[in-house]
Coordinates of C-alpha atoms and ligand atoms in Angstrom, one line a residue:
X194 CA 0.0 0.0 0.0
X195 CA 2.1 2.9 -1.2
X196 CA 5.9 3.0 -0.9
X197 CA 7.9 5.9 0.3
X198 CA 11.6 6.7 0.0
X199 CA 13.8 9.5 1.1
X200 CA 17.5 10.4 0.7
X201 CA 20.0 12.8 2.1
X202 CA 23.6 12.5 0.9
X203 CA 26.2 13.0 -1.8
X204 CA 24.7 11.0 -4.7
X205 CA 22.5 12.1 -7.5
X206 CA 19.3 12.4 -5.4
X207 CA 16.7 12.0 -8.2
X208 CA 18.4 8.8 -9.3
X209 CA 18.5 7.3 -5.8
X210 CA 14.8 8.1 -5.4
X211 CA 13.7 6.7 -8.7
X212 CA 15.8 3.5 -8.3
X213 CA 14.4 3.1 -4.8
X214 CA 10.8 3.5 -6.0
X215 CA 11.4 0.8 -8.6
X216 CA 12.1 -1.5 -5.8
X217 CA 9.0 -0.4 -4.0
X218 CA 6.6 -0.5 -7.0
X219 CA 5.2 -3.8 -5.7
X220 CA 3.5 -1.8 -3.0
X221 CA 1.5 0.3 -5.4
X222 CA 1.8 1.6 -8.9
X223 CA -1.1 3.8 -9.9
X224 CA 1.0 7.0 -9.7
X225 CA 4.4 8.2 -8.5
X226 CA 6.3 11.3 -7.6
X227 CA 9.3 12.9 -6.1
X228 CA 10.1 16.2 -4.3
X229 CA 13.7 17.3 -4.5
X230 CA 15.6 20.5 -3.8
X231 CA 16.8 22.5 -6.7
X232 CA 18.5 25.9 -6.3
X233 CA 17.1 26.1 -2.8
X234 CA 13.5 25.4 -3.8
X235 CA 11.5 22.1 -3.4
X236 CA 10.6 20.9 -6.9
X237 CA 7.8 18.4 -7.3
X238 CA 7.4 16.0 -10.3
X239 CA 4.5 13.6 -10.1
X240 CA 2.5 11.6 -12.6
X241 CA -0.4 9.2 -12.8
X242 CA 0.5 5.7 -14.0
X243 CA 3.5 3.6 -13.5
X244 CA 6.9 4.8 -12.5
X245 CA 8.0 4.8 -16.1
X246 CA 5.5 7.7 -16.7
X247 CA 7.3 9.7 -14.0
X248 CA 10.6 8.9 -15.6
X249 CA 9.4 10.1 -18.9
X250 CA 8.2 13.3 -17.3
X251 CA 11.5 14.0 -15.7
X252 CA 13.4 13.1 -18.8
X253 CA 16.9 14.6 -18.7
X254 CA 16.1 17.2 -16.1
X255 CA 18.7 17.5 -13.3
X256 CA 18.4 18.8 -9.8
X257 CA 21.2 20.1 -7.7
X258 CA 19.8 19.3 -4.2
X259 CA 21.1 16.6 -2.0
X260 CA 17.9 15.7 -0.3
X261 CA 14.6 14.4 -1.6
X262 CA 11.5 12.2 -1.0
X263 CA 9.6 9.9 -3.4
X264 CA 6.3 7.9 -3.5
X265 CA 4.6 5.2 -5.4
X266 CA 0.9 5.1 -4.8
X267 CA -1.9 2.6 -4.3
X268 CA -5.0 4.8 -4.2
X269 CA -7.2 4.8 -1.1
X270 CA -8.6 8.4 -0.9
X271 CA -9.0 9.9 -4.4
X272 CA -8.7 8.1 -7.7
X273 CA -5.3 7.8 -9.4
X274 CA -4.5 11.1 -11.0
X275 CA -1.6 13.6 -11.3
X276 CA -3.3 15.8 -8.6
X277 CA -3.7 13.0 -6.2
X278 CA -0.2 11.7 -6.7
X279 CA 2.3 12.4 -3.9
X280 CA 4.3 14.4 -2.8
X281 CA 1.8 17.0 -1.6
X282 CA 3.1 20.4 -0.8
X283 CA 1.6 23.3 1.2
X284 CA 3.7 26.4 1.9
X285 CA 7.2 25.2 2.7
X286 CA 6.2 21.6 3.5
X287 CA 6.3 18.6 1.1
X288 CA 5.1 15.3 2.3
X289 CA 4.9 11.7 1.1
X290 CA 2.7 9.3 3.0
X291 CA 1.8 5.7 3.3
X292 CA -1.3 5.0 5.5
X293 CA -4.7 6.5 6.1
X294 CA -5.6 9.6 8.1
X295 CA -9.0 8.8 9.6
X296 CA -9.9 12.3 10.8
X297 CA -8.8 14.1 7.6
X298 CA -12.2 15.5 6.8
X299 CA -12.6 17.4 10.1
X300 CA -9.0 18.6 9.9
X301 CA -9.6 19.8 6.4
X302 CA -12.6 21.8 7.4
X303 CA -10.6 23.5 10.2
X304 CA -7.7 24.2 7.8
X305 CA -10.0 25.6 5.1
X306 CA -11.5 28.0 7.6
X307 CA -8.0 29.3 8.2
X308 CA -7.5 30.0 4.5
X309 CA -5.8 26.8 3.3
X310 CA -6.7 25.8 -0.2
X311 CA -6.6 22.1 -1.2
X312 CA -5.9 20.8 -4.6
X313 CA -6.3 17.0 -4.2
X314 CA -8.9 14.6 -2.9
X315 CA -6.3 12.8 -0.7
X316 CA -6.2 12.5 3.0
X317 CA -2.4 13.1 2.8
X318 CA -2.7 16.7 1.7
X319 CA -4.0 17.8 5.1
X320 CA -0.7 16.6 6.6
X321 CA 1.4 19.1 4.6
X322 CA -1.1 21.9 5.4
X323 CA -1.2 21.1 9.1
X324 CA 2.6 21.0 9.5
X325 CA 2.9 24.2 7.4
X326 CA 0.4 25.9 9.7
X327 CA 2.6 25.2 12.7
X328 CA 5.8 26.0 10.9
X329 CA 4.2 29.4 10.0
X330 CA 3.5 30.0 13.7
X331 CA 7.3 29.8 14.2
X332 CA 7.8 26.2 15.4
X333 CA 11.0 24.5 14.2
X334 CA 10.4 21.7 11.6
X335 CA 10.7 19.0 14.2
X336 CA 8.3 20.7 16.6
X337 CA 5.8 21.5 13.8
X338 CA 5.8 17.9 12.8
X339 CA 5.3 16.6 16.3
X340 CA 2.4 19.0 17.1
X341 CA 0.7 18.2 13.8
X342 CA 1.0 14.4 14.4
X343 CA -0.6 14.9 17.8
X344 CA -3.7 16.0 16.0
X345 CA -3.8 13.2 13.4
X346 CA -5.7 10.0 13.9
X347 CA -4.8 7.0 11.7
X348 CA -1.7 5.4 10.3
X349 CA 1.3 6.8 8.6
X350 CA 4.8 6.5 7.4
X351 CA 5.9 9.9 6.4
X352 CA 8.8 11.6 4.6
X353 CA 8.8 15.4 5.0
X354 CA 10.9 18.2 3.5
X355 CA 10.9 21.9 4.5
X356 CA 11.7 24.4 1.8
X357 CA 14.5 26.7 3.1
X358 CA 16.1 23.9 5.1
X359 CA 18.2 21.6 3.0
X360 CA 19.7 19.9 6.0
X361 CA 16.5 18.4 7.1
X362 CA 14.6 15.3 6.1
X363 CA 12.0 14.2 8.7
X364 CA 10.5 10.7 8.9
X365 CA 7.7 9.6 11.1
X366 CA 6.0 6.3 11.7
X367 CA 2.7 5.0 13.2
X368 CA 1.3 1.6 12.1
X369 CA 2.9 1.8 8.7
X370 CA 6.4 0.4 8.1
X371 CA 9.4 2.6 7.8
X372 CA 13.1 1.9 8.0
X373 CA 16.2 4.2 8.1
X374 CA 19.3 3.1 6.1
X375 CA 22.6 4.2 7.5
X376 CA 25.3 4.7 4.9
X377 CA 28.6 6.5 4.9
X378 CA 27.6 10.2 5.4
X379 CA 24.3 9.4 3.5
X380 CA 21.0 8.3 5.0
X381 CA 17.8 6.8 3.6
X382 CA 14.3 6.2 4.5
X383 CA 12.1 3.6 2.9
X384 CA 8.9 1.6 3.5
X385 CA 11.0 -1.6 3.2
X386 CA 14.6 -2.6 2.9
X387 CA 15.1 -3.4 -0.8
X388 CA 15.4 0.2 -2.0
X389 CA 18.3 0.8 0.4
X390 CA 20.2 -2.5 -0.1
X391 CA 22.4 -1.3 -2.9
X392 CA 23.9 1.3 -0.5
X393 CA 23.9 -0.3 2.9
X394 CA 22.7 -3.2 5.0
X395 CA 22.6 -1.3 8.3
X396 CA 19.2 -0.2 9.4
X397 CA 17.3 1.4 12.1
X398 CA 13.8 0.0 12.4
X399 CA 11.5 2.8 13.6
X400 CA 8.9 2.1 16.2
X401 CA 5.3 3.5 16.3
X402 CA 5.2 7.1 17.4
X403 CA 8.8 7.8 16.6
X404 CA 10.0 10.8 14.6
X405 CA 13.5 10.9 13.0
X406 CA 15.5 13.8 11.8
X407 CA 18.0 13.0 9.1
X408 CA 20.7 15.5 8.1
X409 CA 24.1 15.2 6.4
X410 CA 25.6 14.8 9.9
X411 CA 23.5 11.8 11.0
X412 CA 20.2 10.5 12.3
X413 CA 18.4 11.4 15.5
X414 CA 15.3 9.5 16.6
X415 CA 12.7 11.0 19.0
X416 CA 10.0 9.3 21.0
X417 CA 6.4 10.5 21.3
X418 CA 7.5 12.8 24.2
X419 CA 10.1 14.4 22.0
X420 CA 13.0 12.8 23.9
X421 CA 15.9 11.6 21.8
X422 CA 16.2 7.8 22.0
X423 CA 19.1 5.6 21.2
X424 CA 18.3 3.0 18.6
X425 CA 20.5 0.0 18.0
X426 CA 21.2 -0.4 14.2
X427 CA 20.6 -3.9 12.9
X428 CA 22.4 -5.6 10.0
X429 CA 20.1 -7.2 7.4
X430 CA 21.5 -10.3 5.8
X431 CA 19.7 -9.8 2.4
X432 CA 21.8 -8.4 -0.4
X433 CA 20.9 -6.2 -3.3
X434 CA 21.1 -9.0 -5.9
X435 CA 18.3 -10.8 -4.2
X436 CA 16.0 -8.0 -5.1
X437 CA 16.9 -8.1 -8.8
X438 CA 15.4 -10.3 -11.7
X439 CA 18.7 -12.1 -12.4
X440 CA 17.9 -12.9 -16.0
X441 CA 14.3 -14.0 -15.5
X442 CA 11.5 -12.3 -17.5
X443 CA 9.6 -11.5 -14.3
X444 CA 10.3 -11.5 -10.6
X445 CA 7.5 -14.0 -10.1
X446 CA 9.2 -16.6 -12.3
X447 CA 12.5 -16.0 -10.6
X448 CA 10.8 -16.4 -7.2
X449 CA 9.0 -19.6 -8.3
X450 CA 12.4 -21.0 -9.4
X451 CA 14.0 -19.9 -6.1
X452 CA 11.8 -22.1 -4.0
X453 CA 14.1 -25.1 -3.5
X454 CA 16.8 -22.7 -2.3
X455 CA 14.3 -20.8 -0.1
X456 CA 13.1 -24.0 1.5
X457 CA 16.7 -25.1 2.2
X458 CA 17.4 -21.7 3.8
X459 CA 14.2 -22.0 5.9
X460 CA 15.1 -25.5 7.1
X461 CA 18.8 -24.8 7.8
X462 CA 19.7 -25.2 11.4
X463 CA 16.2 -26.0 12.4
X464 CA 16.3 -29.8 12.4
X465 CA 17.5 -32.2 15.1
X466 CA 17.8 -35.4 13.2
X467 CA 18.8 -37.5 16.3
X468 CA 15.9 -36.3 18.4
X469 CA 13.4 -36.4 15.5
X470 CA 12.5 -32.8 16.4
X471 CA 12.6 -29.3 15.1
X472 CA 14.6 -26.5 16.6
X473 CA 12.7 -23.2 16.5
X474 CA 14.9 -20.6 18.0
X475 CA 12.1 -18.0 18.1
X476 CA 9.7 -20.1 20.1
X477 CA 10.4 -20.6 23.7
X478 CA 7.0 -21.4 25.2
X479 CA 6.9 -21.7 29.0
X480 CA 6.1 -25.4 29.8
X481 CA 2.7 -24.3 31.2
X482 CA 1.7 -22.8 27.9
X483 CA 2.0 -26.2 26.1
X484 CA 0.5 -28.1 29.1
X485 CA -2.6 -25.9 29.2
X486 CA -3.0 -25.3 25.5
X487 CA -6.5 -26.0 24.5
X488 CA -6.8 -24.6 21.0
X489 CA -4.7 -22.9 18.3
X490 CA -5.9 -20.1 16.1
X491 CA -4.1 -19.6 12.8
X492 CA -4.8 -16.2 11.3
X493 CA -3.7 -14.7 8.0
X494 CA -5.0 -13.1 4.7
X495 CA -4.8 -14.2 1.1
X496 CA -2.2 -16.7 0.2
X497 CA -0.9 -16.7 3.8
X498 CA -4.4 -17.8 4.8
X499 CA -4.1 -20.8 2.5
X500 CA -0.9 -21.7 4.3
X501 CA -2.9 -21.4 7.5
X502 CA -5.5 -23.9 6.2
X503 CA -2.7 -26.4 5.5
X504 CA -1.3 -25.6 8.9
X505 CA -4.6 -26.7 10.5
X506 CA -4.3 -30.1 8.9
X507 CA -0.6 -30.4 10.0
X508 CA -1.0 -29.3 13.6
X509 CA -4.2 -31.3 14.2
X510 CA -2.5 -34.4 12.7
X511 CA 0.8 -34.1 14.6
X512 CA -0.5 -32.6 17.9
X513 CA -4.1 -33.6 18.2
X514 CA -5.1 -30.1 19.3
X515 CA -8.1 -28.4 17.7
X516 CA -7.0 -25.7 15.3
X517 CA -9.1 -22.9 13.8
X518 CA -7.8 -21.2 10.6
X519 CA -9.3 -17.8 10.1
X520 CA -9.1 -14.8 7.9
X521 CA -7.6 -11.7 9.5
X522 CA -10.3 -9.3 8.4
X523 CA -13.0 -11.6 9.8
X524 CA -11.5 -12.7 13.1
X525 CA -11.7 -9.6 15.3
X526 CA -15.2 -8.5 14.2
X527 CA -17.0 -11.4 15.7
X528 CA -15.7 -11.0 19.2
X529 CA -13.6 -14.1 19.0
X530 CA -13.5 -16.6 21.8
X531 CA -9.8 -16.7 22.7
X532 CA -8.2 -16.9 26.0
X533 CA -4.9 -17.2 27.8
X534 CA -4.7 -21.0 27.2
X535 CA -4.8 -20.5 23.5
X536 CA -2.0 -20.1 21.0
X537 CA -2.6 -17.5 18.3
X538 CA -0.4 -17.8 15.2
X539 CA -0.4 -14.9 12.7
X540 CA 1.1 -15.7 9.3
X541 CA 2.2 -13.0 7.0
X542 CA 4.9 -12.5 4.4
X543 CA 5.2 -8.8 4.9
X544 CA 4.3 -8.7 8.6
X545 CA 2.5 -5.5 7.9
X546 CA -0.9 -6.6 6.7
X547 CA -3.3 -4.4 8.6
X548 CA -6.0 -7.0 9.2
X549 CA -3.6 -9.7 10.4
X550 CA -1.9 -7.1 12.7
X551 CA -5.2 -6.0 14.1
X552 CA -6.2 -9.7 14.8
X553 CA -2.9 -10.2 16.6
X554 CA -3.5 -7.2 18.8
X555 CA -7.0 -8.5 19.6
X556 CA -5.6 -11.9 20.6
X557 CA -3.0 -10.2 22.8
X558 CA -5.6 -8.1 24.4
X559 CA -7.5 -11.2 25.3
X560 CA -4.4 -12.8 26.8
X561 CA -3.5 -15.4 24.2
X562 CA 0.1 -16.4 23.6
X563 CA 1.1 -15.0 20.2
X564 CA 3.4 -16.3 17.6
X565 CA 4.2 -14.6 14.2
X566 CA 5.4 -16.4 11.1
X567 CA 6.9 -13.7 8.9
X568 CA 9.3 -13.2 6.1
X569 CA 10.2 -9.6 6.6
X570 CA 12.6 -9.2 9.5
X571 CA 11.6 -6.7 12.2
X572 CA 8.2 -6.2 10.6
X573 CA 5.4 -4.9 12.9
X574 CA 3.9 -8.4 13.3
X575 CA 7.3 -9.9 14.2
X576 CA 7.9 -7.2 16.8
X577 CA 4.5 -7.3 18.4
X578 CA 4.1 -11.0 18.8
X579 CA 5.5 -12.9 21.8
X580 CA 7.4 -15.3 19.6
X581 CA 8.5 -15.1 16.0
X582 CA 9.7 -17.6 13.4
X583 CA 11.1 -16.2 10.1
X584 CA 10.7 -17.8 6.7
X585 CA 14.0 -17.3 5.1
X586 CA 12.7 -16.8 1.6
X587 CA 14.6 -13.6 0.9
X588 CA 12.9 -10.5 -0.6
X589 CA 9.7 -11.3 -2.6
X590 CA 9.1 -8.6 -5.1
X591 CA 6.4 -10.1 -7.4
X592 CA 3.1 -9.1 -6.0
X593 CA 1.8 -12.7 -6.2
X594 CA 3.3 -14.6 -3.3
X595 CA 5.1 -17.8 -4.3
X596 CA 8.3 -18.6 -2.4
X597 CA 7.0 -17.2 0.8
X598 CA 4.0 -19.5 0.5
X599 CA 6.1 -22.7 0.2
X600 CA 8.3 -21.5 3.1
X601 CA 5.3 -20.8 5.2
X602 CA 4.2 -24.4 4.6
X603 CA 7.6 -25.6 5.7
X604 CA 7.5 -23.5 8.9
X605 CA 4.1 -24.8 9.8
X606 CA 5.3 -28.3 9.2
X607 CA 8.2 -27.6 11.6
X608 CA 5.9 -26.0 14.2
X609 CA 3.6 -29.0 14.1
X610 CA 6.5 -31.3 14.5
X611 CA 8.0 -29.3 17.4
X612 CA 4.7 -29.2 19.2
X613 CA 3.8 -32.8 18.4
X614 CA 7.1 -33.8 19.9
X615 CA 6.8 -31.5 23.0
X616 CA 3.3 -32.8 23.7
X617 CA 4.4 -36.4 23.3
X618 CA 1.9 -37.1 20.5
X619 CA 4.7 -37.7 18.0
X620 CA 7.4 -40.3 18.9
X621 CA 11.1 -39.7 18.2
X622 CA 10.9 -42.3 15.4
X623 CA 7.8 -40.6 14.0
X624 CA 9.7 -37.3 14.1
X625 CA 12.7 -38.8 12.3
X626 CA 10.5 -40.1 9.5
X627 CA 9.0 -36.7 9.0
X628 CA 12.5 -35.0 8.9
X629 CA 13.8 -37.6 6.5
X630 CA 11.1 -36.7 4.1
X631 CA 11.3 -33.0 4.7
X632 CA 15.0 -32.9 3.7
X633 CA 14.1 -34.5 0.4
X634 CA 11.6 -31.8 -0.5
X635 CA 14.0 -29.2 -2.0
X636 CA 15.2 -31.9 -4.4
X637 CA 11.6 -32.9 -5.3
X638 CA 10.8 -29.3 -5.8
X639 CA 13.6 -29.1 -8.4
X640 CA 11.9 -32.0 -10.1
X641 CA 8.6 -30.1 -10.1
X642 CA 10.3 -27.1 -11.7
X643 CA 11.3 -29.4 -14.6
X644 CA 7.6 -29.6 -15.5
X645 CA 7.8 -25.9 -16.5
X646 CA 7.6 -26.4 -20.3
X647 CA 4.9 -29.0 -20.0
X648 CA 2.9 -26.6 -17.8
X649 CA 3.5 -23.8 -20.3
X650 CA 1.9 -26.0 -23.1
X651 CA -1.1 -26.7 -20.9
X652 CA -1.5 -23.0 -20.2
X653 CA -1.4 -22.4 -24.0
X654 CA -4.0 -25.1 -24.6
X655 CA -6.5 -23.6 -22.2
X656 CA -5.7 -19.9 -22.9
X657 CA -9.1 -19.1 -24.2
X658 CA -10.9 -20.5 -21.2
X659 CA -12.9 -17.9 -19.3
X660 CA -13.3 -19.9 -16.0
X661 CA -11.3 -22.5 -14.2
X662 CA -12.3 -24.8 -11.4
X663 CA -9.7 -26.2 -9.0
X664 CA -10.6 -29.2 -6.9
X665 CA -8.8 -30.8 -4.0
X666 CA -9.7 -32.7 -0.8
X667 CA -8.2 -32.8 2.7
X668 CA -4.8 -31.1 3.0
X669 CA -4.8 -30.5 -0.8
X670 CA -7.9 -28.5 -0.7
X671 CA -6.2 -25.2 0.4
X672 CA -3.8 -25.7 -2.5
X673 CA -6.8 -25.7 -4.9
X674 CA -7.7 -22.4 -3.3
X675 CA -4.2 -21.1 -3.8
X676 CA -4.0 -22.3 -7.4
X677 CA -7.3 -20.5 -8.2
X678 CA -6.1 -17.3 -6.4
X679 CA -2.8 -17.3 -8.3
X680 CA -4.7 -17.6 -11.7
X681 CA -7.2 -14.9 -11.0
X682 CA -4.9 -12.3 -9.5
X683 CA -2.3 -12.3 -12.3
X684 CA -4.1 -13.5 -15.4
X685 CA -7.6 -12.0 -14.5
X686 CA -9.2 -15.3 -15.5
X687 CA -12.0 -16.3 -13.2
X688 CA -11.1 -19.3 -11.1
X689 CA -12.7 -21.1 -8.1
X690 CA -11.0 -23.4 -5.6
X691 CA -13.4 -26.0 -4.2
X692 CA -13.4 -29.0 -2.0
X693 CA -13.8 -31.8 -4.6
X694 CA -16.6 -33.5 -2.5
X695 CA -18.6 -30.3 -2.3
X696 CA -18.7 -29.9 -6.1
X697 CA -21.9 -31.8 -6.4
X698 CA -23.6 -29.3 -4.1
X699 CA -23.4 -26.5 -6.6
X700 CA -20.4 -25.9 -8.9
X701 CA -21.0 -29.0 -10.9
X702 CA -23.6 -26.9 -12.7
X703 CA -20.8 -24.9 -14.2
X704 CA -19.2 -27.8 -15.9
X705 CA -19.3 -28.1 -19.6
X706 CA -16.8 -28.8 -22.4
X707 CA -15.4 -25.3 -22.1
X708 CA -14.5 -25.6 -18.5
X709 CA -11.0 -26.7 -17.5
X710 CA -11.0 -28.4 -14.1
X711 CA -7.7 -28.7 -12.3
X712 CA -7.9 -31.7 -10.0
X713 CA -5.4 -32.4 -7.2
X714 CA -5.4 -36.2 -7.3
X715 CA -2.3 -37.4 -5.5
X716 CA -2.3 -40.7 -3.6
X717 CA -3.7 -40.3 -0.1
X718 CA -6.6 -41.6 2.0
X719 CA -9.1 -39.7 -0.1
X720 CA -7.6 -40.7 -3.5
X721 CA -10.5 -43.0 -4.5
X722 CA -13.0 -40.3 -3.7
X723 CA -11.1 -37.8 -5.8
X724 CA -11.2 -40.3 -8.7
X725 CA -15.0 -40.4 -8.3
X726 CA -15.1 -36.6 -8.6
X727 CA -13.0 -36.8 -11.8
X728 CA -15.6 -39.2 -13.2
X729 CA -18.3 -36.8 -12.3
X730 CA -16.6 -34.0 -14.2
X731 CA -15.9 -36.3 -17.2
X732 CA -19.5 -37.4 -17.4
X733 CA -20.3 -33.7 -18.0
X734 CA -17.6 -33.3 -20.6
X735 CA -15.4 -31.1 -18.5
X736 CA -11.7 -30.9 -19.4
X737 CA -9.5 -32.3 -16.6
X738 CA -6.0 -31.3 -15.8
X739 CA -4.9 -33.7 -13.1
X740 CA -1.9 -33.4 -10.7
X741 CA -1.3 -37.1 -9.8
X742 CA 1.4 -39.2 -8.1
X743 CA 4.1 -40.4 -10.4
X744 CA 3.1 -44.1 -9.8
X745 CA -0.4 -43.5 -10.9
X746 CA -0.2 -44.3 -14.6
X747 CA -3.8 -45.4 -14.9
X748 CA -5.0 -41.8 -14.4
X749 CA -3.7 -41.0 -17.9
X750 CA -6.8 -42.7 -19.4
X751 CA -9.2 -40.8 -17.3
X752 CA -8.0 -37.2 -17.8
X753 CA -7.1 -34.8 -20.6
X754 CA -3.7 -33.7 -19.2
X755 CA -1.7 -34.9 -16.3
X756 CA 1.3 -33.5 -14.4
X757 CA 3.1 -36.0 -12.3
X758 CA 4.0 -35.2 -8.7
X759 CA 6.8 -37.2 -7.0
X760 CA 5.8 -39.5 -4.2
X761 CA 6.2 -38.1 -0.7
X762 CA 4.2 -37.9 2.5
X763 CA 0.7 -36.5 2.1
X764 CA 1.6 -33.9 4.7
X765 CA 4.4 -32.6 2.4
X766 CA 2.6 -33.0 -1.0
X767 CA 1.0 -29.5 -0.8
X768 CA 4.5 -28.0 -1.3
X769 CA 5.0 -29.9 -4.5
X770 CA 1.5 -29.4 -5.8
X771 CA 1.9 -25.7 -5.4
X772 CA 4.7 -25.4 -8.0
X773 CA 2.8 -26.4 -11.2
X774 CA -0.2 -24.3 -10.1
X775 CA 2.1 -21.3 -9.8
X776 CA 3.5 -22.0 -13.2
X777 CA 0.1 -22.5 -14.8
X778 CA -1.0 -19.1 -13.5
X779 CA 2.3 -17.5 -14.5
X780 CA 2.3 -18.8 -18.1
X781 CA -1.4 -18.0 -18.6
X782 CA -0.8 -14.5 -17.5
X783 CA 2.4 -14.1 -19.5
X784 CA 0.7 -15.5 -22.7
X785 CA -2.2 -13.1 -22.2
X786 CA 0.3 -10.3 -21.8
X787 CA -0.8 -9.0 -18.4
X788 CA 1.5 -7.3 -16.0
X789 CA 2.6 -10.4 -14.1
X790 CA 4.7 -8.7 -11.4
X791 CA 2.3 -5.8 -10.8
X792 CA -1.3 -7.0 -11.5
X793 CA -4.0 -4.4 -11.7
X794 CA -5.6 -3.1 -8.5
X795 CA -3.3 -5.1 -6.2
X796 CA -0.5 -4.2 -3.9
X797 CA 1.9 -6.5 -2.2
X798 CA 1.6 -5.2 1.3
X799 CA -2.0 -4.3 2.3
X800 CA -1.4 -1.9 5.2
X801 CA -5.0 -0.6 5.2
X802 CA -8.1 -2.4 6.5
Ligands
F6R157 C1 -1.5 -13.3 -3.2 C2 -1.0 -12.4 -2.2 C3 -1.9 -11.9 -1.1 C4 -1.1 -11.9 0.2 C5 -2.0 -11.2 1.3 C6 -1.4 -11.3 2.7 O1 -0.5 -13.8 -4.0 O2 0.2 -12.2 -2.2 O3 -3.1 -12.6 -1.1 O4 -0.9 -13.2 0.6 O5 -2.2 -9.9 0.9 O6 -0.1 -10.7 2.7 P1 0.9 -11.0 3.8 O7 1.3 -12.4 3.7 O8 2.1 -10.1 3.6 O9 0.2 -10.8 5.1

């Protein structure tokens, strides 16, 4: 949901800002802009559309200033347009903003009555006016920002410039992510670390309510009371190459192919083969927590929610504790029954998804023990939960989640194993068998990636289809949901994921010879039932693309296309099934010519409700 960057230093500022925005475009891409000093004045260039439109607008123009801010937008208040694009400037003050100002209408009325004139429909514009109002009253930039923020309700990550003060870049954060990069006599702000990685790996992670003053001399951070606080810089172990395409046509394709590596990195150091157990450094439950645990809630949104659904199967199977999997935006609005003997697990790639964060806060308020499964280090979710386990997938730039999904599945498998062992439900031998299979998974994923050209042919064959149905049962059902989500979000083809047994209660009416049905039909205890579902589709002339176990040669007679999945435990099969479904969505989108990495209307990190 919008990305912001800021820079103060010796480099060509416009270039640093534009390059930074390119690495944040996954957060929003309906307009972009920069504010930059030139000959002592703050110049603004902003444009509706993708960043390339802004680049065209700037053309060969140069700016002599050493400080600037930039923004890439995902519209919330006001449609995408040049006027609504950030930065917004009032008087001396230019602002870029990620978040939502809830009381902007009342503040706008007050400011209008004082003579302020507004030129956009955004909530952000009031921030620049409000700060300018206090600056005009004689407050210093830092004081003006602090007093203005006191009056604002809502969420924000802000970058602020003051015309007339080239030694001042102010950053502020509340409930929207913001990091400060510490270079050599140069400093950066950004919504996420990738824009800053080419210059430094040392970061300060701002906390809610903090305001930072960046000058060429260094960075000072202040708490809500205005007192300077000392913040420990942290070194991030991602590098800048990880956030580049590396020869692939799209980030999504690169990230699909990175999955075996991501899984190896996620497993590394987390297995105790002799004990048949997992080692989860971020989870140190007090013994009483496990003893008293009555129920587990897994909460997430979108793709991460599909991981949660798989997690429910894994934890119930390995631990015999009831598990609810719930959608972040639904959880807190039904006054959830959750108490101090429950474990609440929030799953999120970004760790900034507003609905998941709000659910976590609700669970904490009600006394549950909380655990976050995140990819982004030091994200809000990771910092607010009692315990955290990181997926080590590396930066994911494609808007559609791929490698973070497979690594979430791995972490949930490890969590289920650890808890199953701790509760004594799983024996040491049982644990060892699970580990032996888990370590084979990256190799089997490599095998799955070799189906890429076969999947591309299937995508081509069904390119004209307007709807797809994805069917799965048991632990494979969430993968049917995920396959359908991938297809719709990047290729804009309508797709439904359905539990195969439920098909006869409605969706079967959709089936005709035009309808491709993707059936997850690997060997497990519901295999025979899935075969019956295949017969039902066939009887109605539906086209079947089956994902079946390698040993299942008979299925070839029953279906139109088949992709073979190497044999492994049913509890690990979802990881393998995911890959051809990601590829099917990818190739369908690529052949249709859609914008695979930045699908319309979407943003990677949904930091608004
Ligand atoms: C789909 C996708 C989204 C995210 C969802 C949650 O490909 O990426 O559905 O999974 O917005 O995001 P995180 O995991 O960051 O909380």
